[in-house]
Coordinates of C-alpha atoms in Angstrom, one line a residue:
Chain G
X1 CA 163.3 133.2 -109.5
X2 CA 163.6 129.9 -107.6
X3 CA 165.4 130.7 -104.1
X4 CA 168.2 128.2 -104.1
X5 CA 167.6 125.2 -101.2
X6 CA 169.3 125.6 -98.1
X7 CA 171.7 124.0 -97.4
X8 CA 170.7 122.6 -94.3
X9 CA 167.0 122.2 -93.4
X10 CA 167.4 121.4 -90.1
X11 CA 169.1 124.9 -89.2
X12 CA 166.9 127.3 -91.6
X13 CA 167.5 131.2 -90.9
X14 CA 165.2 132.2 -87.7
X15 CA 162.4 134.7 -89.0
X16 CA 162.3 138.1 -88.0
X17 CA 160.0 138.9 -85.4
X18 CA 157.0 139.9 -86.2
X19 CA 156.4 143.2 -85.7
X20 CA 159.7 143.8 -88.0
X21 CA 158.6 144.1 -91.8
X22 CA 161.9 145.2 -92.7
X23 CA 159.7 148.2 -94.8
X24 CA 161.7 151.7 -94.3
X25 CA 158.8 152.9 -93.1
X26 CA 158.0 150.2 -90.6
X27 CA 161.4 150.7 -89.3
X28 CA 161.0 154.7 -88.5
X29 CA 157.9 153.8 -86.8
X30 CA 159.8 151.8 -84.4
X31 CA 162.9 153.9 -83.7
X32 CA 160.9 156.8 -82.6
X33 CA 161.7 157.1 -78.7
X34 CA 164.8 155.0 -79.7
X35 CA 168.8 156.0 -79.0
X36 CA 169.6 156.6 -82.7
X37 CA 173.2 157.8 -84.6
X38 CA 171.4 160.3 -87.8
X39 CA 174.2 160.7 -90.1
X40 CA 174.1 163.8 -92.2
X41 CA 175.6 163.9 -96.2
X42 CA 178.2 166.4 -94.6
X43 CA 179.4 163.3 -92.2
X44 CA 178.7 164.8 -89.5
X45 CA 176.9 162.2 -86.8
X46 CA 174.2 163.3 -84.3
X47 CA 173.7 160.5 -81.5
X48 CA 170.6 160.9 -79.4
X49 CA 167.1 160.4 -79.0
X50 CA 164.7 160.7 -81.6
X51 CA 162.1 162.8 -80.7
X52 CA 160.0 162.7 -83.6
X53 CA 160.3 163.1 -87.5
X54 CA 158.2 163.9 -90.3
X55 CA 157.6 163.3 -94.3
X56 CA 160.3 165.4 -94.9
X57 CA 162.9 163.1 -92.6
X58 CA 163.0 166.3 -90.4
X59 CA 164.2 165.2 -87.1
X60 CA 163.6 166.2 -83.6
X61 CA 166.4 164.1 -81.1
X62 CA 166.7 165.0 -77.4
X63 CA 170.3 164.3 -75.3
X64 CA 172.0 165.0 -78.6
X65 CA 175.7 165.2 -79.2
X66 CA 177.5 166.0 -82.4
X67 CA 180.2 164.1 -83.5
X68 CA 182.8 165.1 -86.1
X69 CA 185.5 162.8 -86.7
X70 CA 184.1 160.6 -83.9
X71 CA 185.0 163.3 -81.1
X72 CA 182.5 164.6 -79.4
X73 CA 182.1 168.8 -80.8
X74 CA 178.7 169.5 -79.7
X75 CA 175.8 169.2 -77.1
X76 CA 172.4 169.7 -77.4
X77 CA 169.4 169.4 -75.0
X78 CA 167.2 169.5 -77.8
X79 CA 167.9 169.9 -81.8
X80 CA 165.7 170.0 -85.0
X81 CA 167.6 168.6 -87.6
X82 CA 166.3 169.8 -91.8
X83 CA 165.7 166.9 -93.7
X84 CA 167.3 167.2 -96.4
X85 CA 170.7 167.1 -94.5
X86 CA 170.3 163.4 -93.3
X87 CA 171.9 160.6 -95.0
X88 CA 170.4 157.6 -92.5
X89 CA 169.1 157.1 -89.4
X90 CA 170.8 153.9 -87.6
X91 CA 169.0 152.4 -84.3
X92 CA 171.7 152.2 -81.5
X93 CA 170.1 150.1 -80.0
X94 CA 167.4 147.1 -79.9
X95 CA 164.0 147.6 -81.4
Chain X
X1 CA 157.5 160.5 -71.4
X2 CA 159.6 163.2 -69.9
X3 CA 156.8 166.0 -69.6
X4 CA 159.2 168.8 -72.0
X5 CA 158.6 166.4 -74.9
X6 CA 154.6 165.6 -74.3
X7 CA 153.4 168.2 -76.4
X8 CA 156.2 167.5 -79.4
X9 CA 154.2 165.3 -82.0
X10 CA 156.1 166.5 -85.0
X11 CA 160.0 168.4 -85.7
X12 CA 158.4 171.8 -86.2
X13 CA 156.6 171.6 -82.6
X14 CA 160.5 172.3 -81.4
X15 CA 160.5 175.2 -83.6
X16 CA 157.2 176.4 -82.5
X17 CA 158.4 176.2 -78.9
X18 CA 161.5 178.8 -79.5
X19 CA 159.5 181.5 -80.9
X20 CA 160.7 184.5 -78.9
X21 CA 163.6 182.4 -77.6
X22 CA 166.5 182.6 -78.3
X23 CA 168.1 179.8 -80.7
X24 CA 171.3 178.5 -81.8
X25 CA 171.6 177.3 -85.7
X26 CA 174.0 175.9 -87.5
X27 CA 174.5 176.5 -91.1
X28 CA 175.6 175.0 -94.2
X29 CA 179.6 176.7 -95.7
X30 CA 180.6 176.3 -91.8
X31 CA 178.6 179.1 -90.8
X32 CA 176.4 179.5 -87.2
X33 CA 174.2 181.7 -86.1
X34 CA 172.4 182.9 -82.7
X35 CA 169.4 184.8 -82.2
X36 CA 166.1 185.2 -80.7
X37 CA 163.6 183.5 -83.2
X38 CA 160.1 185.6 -84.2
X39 CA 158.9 183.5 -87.3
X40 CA 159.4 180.5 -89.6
X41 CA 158.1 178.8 -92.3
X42 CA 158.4 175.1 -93.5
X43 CA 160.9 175.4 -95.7
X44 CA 162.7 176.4 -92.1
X45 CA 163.2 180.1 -93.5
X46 CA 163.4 182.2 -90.4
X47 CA 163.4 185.4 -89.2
X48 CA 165.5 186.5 -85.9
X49 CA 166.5 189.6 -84.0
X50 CA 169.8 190.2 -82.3
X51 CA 171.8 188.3 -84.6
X52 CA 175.0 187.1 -84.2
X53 CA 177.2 185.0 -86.9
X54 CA 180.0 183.0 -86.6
X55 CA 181.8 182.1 -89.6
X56 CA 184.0 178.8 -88.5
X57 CA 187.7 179.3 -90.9
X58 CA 188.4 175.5 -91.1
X59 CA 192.1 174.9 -92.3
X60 CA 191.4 172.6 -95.3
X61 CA 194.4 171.0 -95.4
X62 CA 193.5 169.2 -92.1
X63 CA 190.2 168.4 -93.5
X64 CA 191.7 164.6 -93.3
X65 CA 192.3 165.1 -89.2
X66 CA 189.6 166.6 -86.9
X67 CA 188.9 169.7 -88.6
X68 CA 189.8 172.5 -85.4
X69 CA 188.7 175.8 -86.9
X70 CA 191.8 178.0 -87.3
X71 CA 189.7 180.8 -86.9
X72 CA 186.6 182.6 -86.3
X73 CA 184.9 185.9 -87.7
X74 CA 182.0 187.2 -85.9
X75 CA 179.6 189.6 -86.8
X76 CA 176.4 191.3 -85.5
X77 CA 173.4 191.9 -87.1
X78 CA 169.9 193.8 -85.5
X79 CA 167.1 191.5 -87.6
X80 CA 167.6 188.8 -90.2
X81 CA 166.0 186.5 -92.7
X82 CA 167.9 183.5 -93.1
X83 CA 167.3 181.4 -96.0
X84 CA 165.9 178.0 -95.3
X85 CA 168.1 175.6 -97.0
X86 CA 171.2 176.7 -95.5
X87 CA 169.5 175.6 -92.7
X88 CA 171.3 172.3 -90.7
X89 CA 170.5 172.1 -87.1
X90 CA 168.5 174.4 -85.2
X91 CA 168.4 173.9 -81.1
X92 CA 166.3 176.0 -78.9
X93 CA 167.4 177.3 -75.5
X94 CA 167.7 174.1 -72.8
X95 CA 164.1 173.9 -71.0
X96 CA 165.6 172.2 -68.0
Chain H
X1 CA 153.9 182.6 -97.5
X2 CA 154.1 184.6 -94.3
X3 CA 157.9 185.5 -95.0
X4 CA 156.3 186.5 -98.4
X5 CA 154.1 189.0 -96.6
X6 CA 157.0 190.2 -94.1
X7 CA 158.7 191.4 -97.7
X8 CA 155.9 192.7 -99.4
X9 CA 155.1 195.4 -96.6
X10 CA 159.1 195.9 -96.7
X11 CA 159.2 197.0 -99.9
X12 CA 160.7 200.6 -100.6
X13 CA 162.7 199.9 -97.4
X14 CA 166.6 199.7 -97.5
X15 CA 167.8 195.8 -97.4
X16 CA 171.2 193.9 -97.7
X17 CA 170.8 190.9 -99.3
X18 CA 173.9 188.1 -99.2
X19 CA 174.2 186.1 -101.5
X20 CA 175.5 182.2 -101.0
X21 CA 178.7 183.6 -103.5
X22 CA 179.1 185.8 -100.6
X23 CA 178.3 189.1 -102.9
X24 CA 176.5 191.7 -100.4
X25 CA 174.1 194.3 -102.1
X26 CA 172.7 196.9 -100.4
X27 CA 169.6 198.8 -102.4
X28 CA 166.1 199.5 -102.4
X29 CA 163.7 197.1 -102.0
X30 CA 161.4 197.7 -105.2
X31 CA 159.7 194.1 -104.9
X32 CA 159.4 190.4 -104.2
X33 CA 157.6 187.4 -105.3
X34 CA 156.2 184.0 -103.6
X35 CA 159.7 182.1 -104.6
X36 CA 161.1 185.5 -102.6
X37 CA 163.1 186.7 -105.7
X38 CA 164.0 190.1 -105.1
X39 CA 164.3 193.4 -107.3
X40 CA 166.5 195.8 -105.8
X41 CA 167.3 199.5 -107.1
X42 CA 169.8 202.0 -106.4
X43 CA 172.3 199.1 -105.2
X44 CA 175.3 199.3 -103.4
X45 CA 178.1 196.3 -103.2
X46 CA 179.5 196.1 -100.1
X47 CA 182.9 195.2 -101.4
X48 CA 183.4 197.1 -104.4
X49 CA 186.9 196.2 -104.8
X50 CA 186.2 192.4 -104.9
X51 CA 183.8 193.0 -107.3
X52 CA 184.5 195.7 -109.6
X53 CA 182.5 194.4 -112.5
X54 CA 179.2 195.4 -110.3
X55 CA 180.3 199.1 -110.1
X56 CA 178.0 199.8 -112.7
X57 CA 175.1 197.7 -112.2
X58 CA 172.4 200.0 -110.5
X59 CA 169.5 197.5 -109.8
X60 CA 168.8 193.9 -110.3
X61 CA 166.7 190.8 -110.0
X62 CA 168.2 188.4 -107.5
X63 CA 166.8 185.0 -108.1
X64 CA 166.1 183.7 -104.3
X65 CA 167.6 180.3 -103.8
X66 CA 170.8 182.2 -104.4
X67 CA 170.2 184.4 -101.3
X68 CA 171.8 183.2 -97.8
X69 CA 170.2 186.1 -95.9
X70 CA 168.8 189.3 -95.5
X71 CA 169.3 192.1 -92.9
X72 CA 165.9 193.6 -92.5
X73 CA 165.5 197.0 -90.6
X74 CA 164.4 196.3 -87.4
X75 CA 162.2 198.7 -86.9
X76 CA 159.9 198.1 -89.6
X77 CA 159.3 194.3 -88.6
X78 CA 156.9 193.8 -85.6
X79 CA 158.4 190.9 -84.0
X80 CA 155.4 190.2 -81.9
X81 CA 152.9 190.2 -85.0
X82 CA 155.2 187.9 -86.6
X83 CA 155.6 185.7 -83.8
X84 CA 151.3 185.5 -83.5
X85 CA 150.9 184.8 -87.0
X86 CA 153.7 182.2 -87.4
X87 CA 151.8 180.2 -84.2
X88 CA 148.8 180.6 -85.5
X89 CA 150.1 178.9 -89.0
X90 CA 149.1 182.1 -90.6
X91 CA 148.5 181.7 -94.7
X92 CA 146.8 184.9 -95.1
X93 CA 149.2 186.8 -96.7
X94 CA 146.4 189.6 -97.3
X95 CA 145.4 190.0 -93.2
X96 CA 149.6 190.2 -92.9
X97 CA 150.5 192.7 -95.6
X98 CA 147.3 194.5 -94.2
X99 CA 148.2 194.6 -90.5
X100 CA 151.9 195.1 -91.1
X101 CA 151.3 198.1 -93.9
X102 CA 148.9 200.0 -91.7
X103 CA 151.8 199.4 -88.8
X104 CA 154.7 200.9 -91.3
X105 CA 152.8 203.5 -93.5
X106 CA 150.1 204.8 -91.3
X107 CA 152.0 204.9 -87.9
X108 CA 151.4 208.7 -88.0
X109 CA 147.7 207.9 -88.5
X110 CA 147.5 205.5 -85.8
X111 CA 148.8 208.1 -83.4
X112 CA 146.8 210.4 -84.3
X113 CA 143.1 208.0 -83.9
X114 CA 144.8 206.4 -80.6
X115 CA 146.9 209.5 -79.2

């Protein structure tokens, strides 16, 4: 499929910087060390930062807090986090 | 690199570090659980000592507002193996 | 596989299994297999009343990824064994079951070769 012109070529879309594939795995690689929200299926937000994960999108976060109905419920110096409870990881902040 | 996190490469390098700790866990069906931690697998299947539970009684009619547990039942156990996929969160005593 | 091996030398030890229905059985531990399905004999429900359709039922098979937990007796579980082989990464279930057996069944023999 053709993309369809722009509409203007003299203001295209910037590209993304380069080190920014947009591939899923791309992006966990950069958010490691990052101040990331994890959402779990439950709802349930953790807001910290990411230690570390693995295949299995366990996650490690450090400065953690645990939000439930966007009040604050929980604190935790360090938390592991099973993988098959998380729903997304969002960066909170630039990569 | 804060020097508590230097030797965490992977999620199960927290774990590691709370054997004979003791460590807080939070279950699924609003369930937690504290004990000192002796062994694990990687299906997070764990085994502690000194357990004790804390079932959360959520009112589910407020499940629209923020849920406030109506009330809590508590019980103590002396060693436990706790299945790994009720397994949410597990945090390991503050290393400050 | 190590939490395999802590069940295997458990067996013919008393165990509570709850189940994730929030049935309690108390009974025998007869044996267990690597998905950590359980037999149990001579079982016990802890709340008969609530369930009166297990009065009956003497043993069973409990298929594991029912199982939410299960109290273990304390003082057949050596914590510190457990906590060596789960550092180490342990997948010798045979060295476990081996270590941990000779520590349940033969702790009158071990007195008796180290006083």
């Amino acid at each position: 499929m053709a993309s369809p012109p722009l509409p203007d070529d003299r203001s295209p879309v910037p590209p993304p910087p380069p080190s920014f594939t947009g591939s899923p795995t791309e992006f966990l690689k950069n958010v490691v060390g990052k101040y990331v929200i994890v959402r779990l299926s439950s709802g349930v937000d953790y807001r910290g930062v990411l230690s570390c994960l693995d295949g299995y999108m366990n996650i490690a976060m450090e400065q953690t807090e645990e939000y439930v109905n966007g009040s604050v419920t929980n604190q935790y110096g360090d938390a592991f986090i099973r993988g098959n409870n998380v729903l997304y990881i969002s960066a909170a902040e630039p990569l | 690199m804060d020097p508590s996190s230097s030797s965490i490469q992977e999620p199960f390098d927290l774990i590691r570090l709370s054997l004979s700790e003791r460590v807080y866990i939070k279950l699924r069906g609003d369930r937690e659980v504290t004990g000192v931690l002796h062994a694990y697998d990687g299906h997070m299947n764990l085994i502690l000592s000194d357990v004790e539970e804390t079932i959360l009684i959520v009112d589910p009619d407020s499940a629209t507002e923020a849920p406030v547990p109506v009330n809590v039942a508590k019980r103590k156990m002396d060693m436990l193996f706790v299945r790994g996929d009720g397994v949410i969160l597990v945090s390991p005593p503050s290393r400050a | 596989m190590l939490i395999f091996s802590v069940f295997k030398t458990l067996t013919d030890q008393q165990v509570t299994v709850e189940l994730k229905n929030d049935l309690s059985i108390t009974g025998t531990l007869k044996s267990v297999d690597q998905f950590l399905n359980i037999r149990l004999d001579n079982i016990k429900v802890s709340d008969e009343a609530r369930h009166p359709h297990m009065i009956a039922v003497k043993n069973c098979f409990i298929r594991g990824s029912v199982v939410r937990y299960v109290q273990l007796p304390a003082d057949h579980v050596d914590t510190q064994l457990l906590e060596d082989a789960t550092r180490r990464g342990d997948n010798s279930t045979k060295a476990i079951v081996l270590t941990l057996t000779i520590k349940n069944r033969n702790a009158e023999t071990l007195k008796f070769h180290y006083g």
